[in-house]
Amino acid sequence: MSNNLLFANMSVNAFCDRALRLHRADQKAFVNFVLSGIQGGHQAVVDPILNAIGRVEGLVVRRDYDSLLGIDDNVQVKTCLTVYPLAKKEDTLATNVHLKYRFTSTEGDFIAPIHEIPNLCIAKWGTHNMIRVLIPELYSKDRSQFLSQAEQKVFYEQGLLPAVQFLSDDQAAEWPATYDDEMFRARGRNGQLNFQTKVIAEWLVEYLGDYIRIYLEANGCSWATGLVFLHQIRGVKHSSQHSLGRDNANAALVNFLQQNQLLRPDNDDVGTLMSSEQSKWWVDVGLEVASQEKRCLAWRTDSHFAIVKSLCGIDEGNADRLTTPTSSQYTRDMASHLTAVSGCRIAPGPHARSQFGVQYVQLYTTDKSLIYRPDRFHHGKFITPADILKGKGVAYAENLFQLYRNAAKKSYSLARVEVRVPLEQASRVLRNVSEGLLRDSLLSFSPNVWWSLRAYRCLAIKFVLEWQESGDAVRRAQPEALLLTLACSWTLNGIHSTPDKGASSKELMDAILPHVDRASADPDILMYGAPTADDDVDSDRSTDSEDDLPLPVKRRRTANTAPACPYGLLFFRPMCIGIDHPVPRFRKEIIFPFISEKTFKYFFGVKLDEIELEFFRATLIAPAHPSRVQNKARRTPHYYNWGQDSDANAFDLTQRGYQLTTPPCDEGSDLSEDENEPENLDIDKEMTSVWRQFLLDITSKAPNSKRAHDPSHIVLSQEERTSVNEDTYKNSRLSSYFRDCQWKIATHDEWNMVFRRLWPDPTAQLAGKVQNYTSTVYYPKWQSLLARADAATIRRMRASLKEKFDELYWMPFAQTDRIWGTKYMNSFRKSSGFNERDAAPQIMINPYGRDPTCSLYVAARLHKGEERRYSHVLEQTVNVVL
């Protein structure tokens, strides 16, 4: 912690106000304040407790059943199953569900975490529900949960297939004869697998487990011993919301099980599911709190003890121990980088599960749903340091900034508690809730303040990455600059998810965060803790015991200090930013040594001495001119309305009685569950979309000069290229778009020919070696619309497009094999002042259009008396604008 700065206490709202003022006045001061908290000799100390929920703010409290996990020796689903002959690897249960079960193998009974048992997802039912087969006979502490292909082959050919053949008779004739046959069918030319599904009738489902075991045993496979089935229902909380009363809780539970086909409609006896000795079922019961004023609610960090004690029924001693920062069973999930605002995850040991048998507790908020996207070990959007060095960081930070800005206008967040309890306790837990407890445990922010805090952090990082990208390779490859790049990646990923606390990330925190004295530090501000679920936890211990653990002792360096968050908001240590530091970096300080080679390689994928060659080698050759269009991409970018177009549809075919039809759909029983019946599309919306995509694609495929270091033929900036609209192509001042081009006023036949090539009818086909068309988004989208329209609708669609097309001033002279041509054509003219025979884009001007206006560049030359050199331009130009 700095001894030379004065502390400035402020609320989250005041912090955001200060950030806004600095952003308008000085970007570098803005970045320094938002990322380090330092400004004008003061260190910001942010106190979100000032946003404690008011006594008059209305709260809405609801209860629900969100998820279910159940083990049984047979499949208990009361509907047909969609079965996978070839299982998807990603559907294997590999993440910790915080449950243990007594399994049986040929060596006897043993207790193990469910997710450690080798398993296979063999079927699905409903929308989010899975059936996995668990094979205890394959269990070993030294192997993974995933079955090898050889093991999957054994299960399919010796268990699943013969069971289906016995039960289904003729229906089994469509099943693959061997596992290898199905692998051959499923693998495409690109190596990707296409997973087909088969359906098992409802009345056969209850026998499937028994016959799988019978045939495995008959074929001499010991896997039949102890084989059980795991039922999983996920993410259905909004279908079961109810008030907190006992009768409502009981009725909602029965309805939850009936809706998910675990109980028949005429059966309201939950105990039916627990009739077998092997049956064990757990339910995630949720309590959701919303603000009547649509504000953003968040849990106070200091509320975890009271919530766990009161809502989960855990005694005071265990509740205190379980919510201590050093407990191995307790993980805090910091929200928006605020130490006083966090959810948590708790896995109580056997002696702390209370009368409700609580297996797992979560406190969280719903704001993460805006960026929820499971990918590798992340649950939300993320970016790697290598991605940043490849030039992807600025756009990512900008998009995240815009997402949070939009959320500030339209989104608010709710607070939730979820507990995983045995099925028999599901209707009893989370019923007795004190409104006073909730008010004491929650913070309330206006959406503008809550989302702006995140938005400003993203914007500050965007500026840092922009400044780094503009710097030279030597400075960018400095350790302190790369350390700041790492910090930006780690921070961006931790804005909407819990900051990564794996082994390498802990070493990174050592190097980028302020430090406090380790011995006397408040545990609540220390950044070390239980690791998040990632692939980088080799230095952390994990245990299921109930003993508290001290702070992790395996450190990358020996020191009396520890990285911390002492100012209420996660801040970096001092940075070097400004005119004297063209590439932003961390300040060089002896107490902050650089990260180890192993950690560096973990983040970047290469060693430090290889970084310049791997990521900055482009500086060793002549760089491409920055104005060049990235027209070699496999697919043009998708249209997004940045404000250049109105939100209204550009077409009105619906009012004229036209609509898109539903194409024929294969209704065979072997279709994948994802192959749903096509929905009816809004023709006006689709036509508007494809038209605006077309306008974007024309610019996205605009040609460049032949040599890479020469500028593009067009003068639009990257931002302008993504924001083109009809006005772009209605502008007769060609110099507003082109640096150089060849133009010709088209005849009516030529103009119509260009339209037909760009917007073909269903009979037209591309032939030969085709450029541009196949890499656009609009062209295949147009073909798809043609397939969903009858002849009369197609005529009207093309007529409406032609009306729009005829309003444009110019279009590229499209050919059958390419959209843009650049070869010299003596029938075309130039107004740019460049050599007439130089290659340049060929464009057709609307037959009703006048000659283009002259560029200011050429006009200025003419004004200086260079008429002789540019006399041909003067002869071609009707409107010279000075």
Coordinates of C-alpha atoms in Angstrom, one line a residue, residues 370-564:
L370 CA -25.6 -11.4 -20.3
I371 CA -22.2 -13.0 -21.1
Y372 CA -22.9 -16.6 -20.3
R373 CA -21.2 -18.8 -22.9
P374 CA -19.5 -22.0 -21.7
D375 CA -16.1 -22.4 -23.4
R376 CA -13.3 -24.6 -22.2
F377 CA -12.9 -23.9 -18.4
H378 CA -14.9 -20.6 -18.6
H379 CA -18.6 -20.0 -18.1
G380 CA -18.6 -16.7 -19.8
K381 CA -16.9 -14.8 -22.6
F382 CA -13.1 -14.6 -22.2
I383 CA -10.0 -13.5 -24.0
T384 CA -6.4 -14.8 -23.7
P385 CA -3.2 -12.7 -23.6
A386 CA -2.2 -14.4 -26.9
D387 CA -5.5 -13.1 -28.4
I388 CA -4.6 -9.6 -27.3
L389 CA -1.1 -9.8 -28.9
K390 CA -2.8 -11.0 -32.1
G391 CA -4.8 -7.8 -32.3
K392 CA -8.1 -9.0 -30.9
G393 CA -8.1 -7.2 -27.6
V394 CA -9.3 -3.8 -28.6
A395 CA -12.4 -5.0 -30.4
Y396 CA -13.2 -7.4 -27.5
A397 CA -12.9 -4.7 -24.9
E398 CA -15.0 -2.4 -27.1
N399 CA -17.7 -4.9 -27.5
L400 CA -17.8 -5.7 -23.8
F401 CA -18.0 -1.9 -23.1
Q402 CA -20.9 -1.6 -25.4
L403 CA -22.7 -4.6 -23.9
Y404 CA -22.5 -3.0 -20.4
R405 CA -23.6 0.4 -21.8
N406 CA -26.6 -1.2 -23.3
A407 CA -27.3 -3.1 -20.1
A408 CA -27.3 0.1 -18.1
K409 CA -30.3 1.2 -20.1
K410 CA -32.4 -2.0 -20.1
S411 CA -31.1 -4.6 -17.7
Y412 CA -31.2 -5.1 -13.9
S413 CA -30.1 -8.1 -11.8
L414 CA -31.6 -10.3 -9.2
A415 CA -30.1 -12.0 -6.2
R416 CA -30.4 -15.8 -5.7
V417 CA -29.7 -18.4 -3.1
E418 CA -29.6 -22.1 -4.2
V419 CA -29.2 -25.1 -2.0
R420 CA -28.7 -28.7 -3.1
V421 CA -30.7 -31.0 -0.8
P422 CA -32.1 -34.6 -0.9
L423 CA -35.4 -34.8 -2.7
E424 CA -37.2 -35.6 0.5
Q425 CA -36.1 -32.2 1.9
A426 CA -36.8 -30.2 -1.2
S427 CA -40.2 -28.8 -0.1
R428 CA -39.0 -27.8 3.4
V429 CA -35.8 -25.8 2.9
L430 CA -35.7 -22.0 2.1
R431 CA -39.3 -21.5 3.3
N432 CA -38.8 -19.4 6.4
V433 CA -37.2 -16.2 5.1
S434 CA -36.9 -13.0 7.1
E435 CA -37.3 -9.9 5.1
G436 CA -35.1 -8.1 7.6
L437 CA -32.3 -10.6 6.9
L438 CA -32.6 -10.0 3.2
R439 CA -32.5 -6.3 3.6
D440 CA -29.4 -6.5 5.8
S441 CA -27.7 -8.9 3.3
L442 CA -28.3 -7.1 0.1
L443 CA -26.9 -4.0 -1.7
S444 CA -29.0 -2.1 -4.2
F445 CA -27.5 -0.1 -7.2
S446 CA -29.2 1.8 -10.0
P447 CA -28.6 -0.1 -13.3
N448 CA -26.7 2.9 -14.6
V449 CA -24.2 2.8 -11.7
W450 CA -23.9 -1.0 -11.6
W451 CA -23.2 -1.5 -15.3
S452 CA -21.2 1.7 -15.7
L453 CA -18.6 0.6 -13.2
R454 CA -17.9 -2.4 -15.4
A455 CA -18.2 -0.4 -18.6
Y456 CA -15.6 2.1 -17.5
R457 CA -13.2 -0.7 -16.6
C458 CA -13.5 -2.1 -20.0
L459 CA -13.1 1.2 -21.7
A460 CA -9.9 2.0 -19.7
I461 CA -8.5 -1.4 -20.7
K462 CA -9.4 -0.7 -24.3
F463 CA -7.4 2.5 -24.3
V464 CA -4.4 0.7 -22.7
L465 CA -4.5 -2.0 -25.4
E466 CA -4.9 0.6 -28.2
W467 CA -1.8 2.5 -27.0
Q468 CA 0.1 -0.8 -26.7
E469 CA -0.8 -1.8 -30.2
S470 CA 0.3 1.5 -31.6
G471 CA 3.8 1.1 -30.1
D472 CA 6.9 -0.5 -31.5
A473 CA 7.7 -4.1 -31.1
V474 CA 10.7 -3.5 -28.8
R475 CA 8.7 -1.7 -26.2
R476 CA 5.8 -4.0 -26.5
A477 CA 8.0 -7.0 -25.8
Q478 CA 9.4 -5.5 -22.5
P479 CA 8.5 -7.6 -19.5
E480 CA 6.6 -4.8 -17.7
A481 CA 4.5 -4.1 -20.9
L482 CA 3.7 -7.8 -21.3
L483 CA 2.8 -7.9 -17.6
L484 CA 0.2 -5.1 -18.2
T485 CA -1.1 -7.0 -21.2
L486 CA -1.6 -10.1 -18.9
A487 CA -3.3 -7.9 -16.3
C488 CA -5.7 -6.5 -18.9
S489 CA -6.7 -10.1 -20.0
W490 CA -7.1 -11.3 -16.4
T491 CA -9.1 -8.3 -15.4
L492 CA -11.4 -8.3 -18.4
N493 CA -12.2 -12.0 -17.7
G494 CA -12.8 -11.3 -14.1
I495 CA -15.2 -8.4 -14.5
H496 CA -18.2 -10.7 -15.1
S497 CA -16.9 -13.9 -13.6
T498 CA -14.9 -14.6 -10.5
P499 CA -11.2 -13.5 -11.0
D500 CA -9.1 -16.5 -11.8
K501 CA -7.2 -17.8 -8.8
G502 CA -5.3 -20.7 -10.3
A503 CA -1.6 -21.2 -9.6
S504 CA -0.4 -19.1 -12.5
S505 CA -2.9 -16.4 -11.8
K506 CA -1.8 -16.3 -8.2
E507 CA 1.7 -15.6 -9.4
L508 CA 0.3 -13.0 -11.7
M509 CA -1.5 -11.3 -8.8
D510 CA 1.8 -11.2 -7.0
A511 CA 3.2 -9.1 -9.8
I512 CA 0.3 -6.7 -10.7
L513 CA -1.6 -6.0 -7.5
P514 CA -0.8 -3.8 -4.4
H515 CA 0.7 -5.7 -1.5
V516 CA -0.1 -5.6 2.2
D517 CA 1.8 -7.1 5.2
R518 CA 0.9 -10.8 5.2
A519 CA 0.9 -11.4 8.9
S520 CA -1.4 -8.6 9.9
A521 CA -3.6 -8.5 6.8
D522 CA -7.4 -8.6 7.0
P523 CA -8.2 -12.0 5.3
D524 CA -11.2 -10.3 3.6
I525 CA -8.9 -8.2 1.3
L526 CA -6.4 -10.8 0.4
M527 CA -6.7 -12.0 -3.2
Y528 CA -5.6 -15.6 -2.6
G529 CA -8.3 -18.1 -2.0
A530 CA -9.7 -21.4 -3.2
P531 CA -9.1 -21.8 -6.9
T532 CA -11.7 -21.4 -9.5
A533 CA -12.7 -24.4 -11.8
D534 CA -9.9 -24.1 -14.4
D535 CA -7.0 -26.1 -15.6
D536 CA -4.4 -24.2 -13.6
V537 CA -4.6 -25.4 -10.0
D538 CA -1.5 -27.4 -9.5
S539 CA -0.4 -25.4 -6.5
D540 CA -3.6 -25.6 -4.6
R541 CA -4.8 -28.3 -2.2
S542 CA -8.3 -29.7 -2.4
T543 CA -10.0 -31.6 0.4
D544 CA -13.4 -32.8 1.5
S545 CA -12.5 -32.7 5.1
E546 CA -14.0 -30.1 7.4
D547 CA -10.7 -28.7 8.7
D548 CA -9.9 -25.1 7.9
L549 CA -6.8 -24.6 5.8
P550 CA -4.3 -21.8 6.2
L551 CA -3.5 -19.5 3.3
P552 CA -1.8 -21.4 0.5
V553 CA 1.9 -21.6 1.3
K554 CA 3.3 -22.6 -2.1
R555 CA 4.3 -19.2 -3.5
R556 CA 6.4 -18.2 -6.6
R557 CA 8.4 -16.0 -4.3
T558 CA 9.3 -15.8 -0.7
A559 CA 7.9 -12.6 0.8
N560 CA 6.3 -11.1 3.9
T561 CA 3.6 -9.4 1.8
A562 CA 0.7 -10.7 -0.2
P563 CA -1.3 -9.3 -3.1
A564 CA -4.5 -7.7 -1.9

